[in-house]
Coordinates of C-alpha atoms in Angstrom, one line a residue:
X1 CA -34.2 8.4 -0.3
X2 CA -33.3 5.0 -1.1
X3 CA -31.4 2.6 1.5
X4 CA -29.1 0.4 0.5
X5 CA -29.8 -2.3 2.6
X6 CA -33.0 -2.6 0.7
X7 CA -31.4 -3.3 -2.6
X8 CA -31.8 -7.0 -3.3
X9 CA -28.8 -9.1 -3.1
X10 CA -28.0 -10.8 -6.2
X11 CA -28.6 -14.8 -6.3
X12 CA -24.9 -15.3 -6.4
X13 CA -24.4 -13.0 -3.2
X14 CA -24.2 -13.2 0.5
X15 CA -27.2 -14.4 1.9
X16 CA -27.4 -11.1 4.2
X17 CA -27.2 -7.5 3.8
X18 CA -25.0 -5.4 5.9
X19 CA -26.9 -3.8 8.5
X20 CA -26.7 0.2 8.7
X21 CA -24.4 -0.1 11.5
X22 CA -22.2 -2.6 9.3
X23 CA -22.2 0.0 6.3
X24 CA -21.7 3.1 8.5
X25 CA -18.3 1.1 10.0
X26 CA -17.0 0.3 6.5
X27 CA -17.8 3.7 5.2
X28 CA -16.1 5.3 8.1
X29 CA -13.1 2.7 7.4
X30 CA -13.2 3.5 3.7
X31 CA -12.9 7.5 4.1
X32 CA -10.5 7.1 7.4
X33 CA -7.9 5.0 4.7
X34 CA -8.8 7.6 2.0
X35 CA -7.8 10.6 4.1
X36 CA -4.6 8.7 5.5
X37 CA -3.2 8.1 2.1
X38 CA -4.0 11.5 0.6
X39 CA -2.5 13.4 3.6
X40 CA 0.6 10.8 3.5
X41 CA 1.0 10.9 -0.3
X42 CA 0.7 14.8 0.3
X43 CA 3.6 15.3 2.6
X44 CA 5.8 13.1 0.7
X45 CA 5.0 14.5 -2.5
X46 CA 5.7 18.1 -0.9
X47 CA 8.7 17.2 0.9
X48 CA 10.3 14.2 -0.9
X49 CA 9.1 14.4 -4.4
X50 CA 7.8 10.7 -4.5
X51 CA 4.5 9.3 -4.3
X52 CA 3.0 6.9 -1.9
X53 CA 3.3 4.5 -4.5
X54 CA 7.0 5.1 -5.4
X55 CA 7.6 5.0 -1.9
X56 CA 6.2 1.6 -1.1
X57 CA 7.8 0.2 -4.2
X58 CA 11.3 1.3 -3.0
X59 CA 10.2 0.0 0.8
X60 CA 9.5 -3.6 -0.7
X61 CA 12.9 -3.9 -2.8
X62 CA 14.6 -2.7 0.3
X63 CA 13.0 -5.4 2.3
X64 CA 13.4 -8.0 -0.2
X65 CA 16.8 -10.4 -0.6
X66 CA 19.4 -8.8 -2.2
X67 CA 17.1 -5.9 -2.7
X68 CA 15.0 -7.2 -5.7
X69 CA 12.0 -8.7 -6.7
X70 CA 10.5 -10.2 -9.5
X71 CA 8.0 -7.8 -11.1
X72 CA 5.1 -10.0 -10.3
X73 CA 6.0 -10.4 -7.1
X74 CA 6.1 -6.6 -6.7
X75 CA 3.1 -6.3 -8.5
X76 CA 1.5 -8.4 -5.5
X77 CA 3.3 -6.6 -3.0
X78 CA 2.4 -3.1 -3.6
X79 CA -1.0 -4.1 -4.7
X80 CA -1.0 -2.8 -7.9
X81 CA -1.6 -4.1 -11.3
X82 CA 1.4 -5.4 -13.3
X83 CA 1.1 -3.0 -16.0
X84 CA 0.9 -0.3 -13.2
X85 CA 4.0 -1.5 -11.4
X86 CA 5.8 -1.7 -14.9
X87 CA 4.8 1.8 -15.4
X88 CA 5.7 2.9 -12.1
X89 CA 9.5 1.0 -12.1
X90 CA 9.9 2.9 -15.4
X91 CA 9.6 6.2 -13.7
X92 CA 12.1 5.0 -10.9
X93 CA 14.3 3.7 -13.5
X94 CA 14.6 6.8 -15.4
X95 CA 15.2 8.4 -11.7
X96 CA 18.4 6.2 -11.0
X97 CA 16.5 4.6 -7.9
X98 CA 15.8 1.1 -9.5
X99 CA 17.0 -1.0 -12.3
X100 CA 15.9 -4.1 -13.9
X101 CA 17.7 -7.3 -14.6
X102 CA 16.4 -10.4 -16.3
X103 CA 15.6 -12.7 -13.5
X104 CA 18.7 -15.8 -13.1
X105 CA 17.7 -19.2 -14.8
X106 CA 14.4 -17.6 -16.6
X107 CA 15.2 -15.7 -19.9
X108 CA 11.5 -14.6 -19.7
X109 CA 11.4 -13.1 -16.3
X110 CA 12.7 -9.5 -15.0
X111 CA 13.4 -8.5 -11.4
X112 CA 13.3 -4.7 -10.0
X113 CA 16.4 -3.9 -8.2
X114 CA 17.0 -1.1 -5.7
X115 CA 20.0 1.3 -6.6
X116 CA 22.0 2.7 -4.1
X117 CA 20.7 5.8 -5.0
X118 CA 17.2 4.5 -4.4
X119 CA 18.2 3.1 -0.9
X120 CA 19.6 6.6 0.0
X121 CA 16.3 8.1 -1.5
X122 CA 14.2 5.9 0.3
X123 CA 16.1 6.5 3.8
X124 CA 15.5 10.4 3.5
X125 CA 11.5 10.0 2.6
X126 CA 11.1 7.5 5.5
X127 CA 11.9 10.3 7.8
X128 CA 8.9 12.2 5.9
X129 CA 6.6 9.3 5.9
X130 CA 7.5 7.6 9.3
X131 CA 6.7 10.8 11.1
X132 CA 3.4 11.4 9.3
X133 CA 2.4 7.8 10.4
X134 CA 2.8 8.6 13.8
X135 CA 1.1 12.0 13.5
X136 CA -1.8 11.1 11.5
X137 CA -2.6 7.6 12.8
X138 CA -0.7 6.3 15.5
X139 CA -1.0 9.3 17.8
X140 CA -4.9 8.9 17.5
X141 CA -5.2 5.6 19.4
X142 CA -4.1 4.6 23.1
X143 CA -2.1 1.6 23.4
X144 CA -4.9 -0.7 24.1
X145 CA -7.1 0.9 20.8
X146 CA -3.8 0.3 18.4
X147 CA -3.3 -3.5 19.6
X148 CA -6.7 -4.0 19.0
X149 CA -7.1 -2.3 15.7
X150 CA -3.9 -4.0 14.6
X151 CA -5.5 -7.4 15.2
X152 CA -8.6 -6.3 13.6
X153 CA -6.5 -5.8 10.5
X154 CA -4.7 -8.8 10.8
X155 CA -7.8 -10.5 10.2
X156 CA -9.0 -8.8 7.8
X157 CA -5.7 -9.1 5.6
X158 CA -5.8 -12.7 6.4
X159 CA -9.2 -13.2 4.9
X160 CA -8.3 -13.6 1.3
X161 CA -5.6 -16.3 2.4
X162 CA -5.8 -19.7 1.5

């Protein structure tokens, strides 16, 4: 069995490779993330016929000023490619949950706008999603663990910011 800790690091890479313990924690984090997103998405689809990505788009628009975001900002907010967001917004637009408009003062810019139907759908779907977040995530921690995990995630999330 080949250990990945024995694989040489390319010259452009880090000066060290992760330890077995670090790799174990990394893989555990990836498994937990994958499991949680699968479970939350399955519940949203079963109960609301809405994917987790679609729910995220509706949330981002609901939290934006005037319920609108440029498509590029939306892609950054939901961590999808621009083409992925375009296809998803196409589907949401056909369902009447989102519409597209030209950006004010910019003939080339396009904004996605949450419709009243989209806001209503989000309100209903939020019950399913937030109950799942509590059941599958929040209730697995005690208060101190949750705070520590939040600080860790904040630090990890800020690592790529300038």
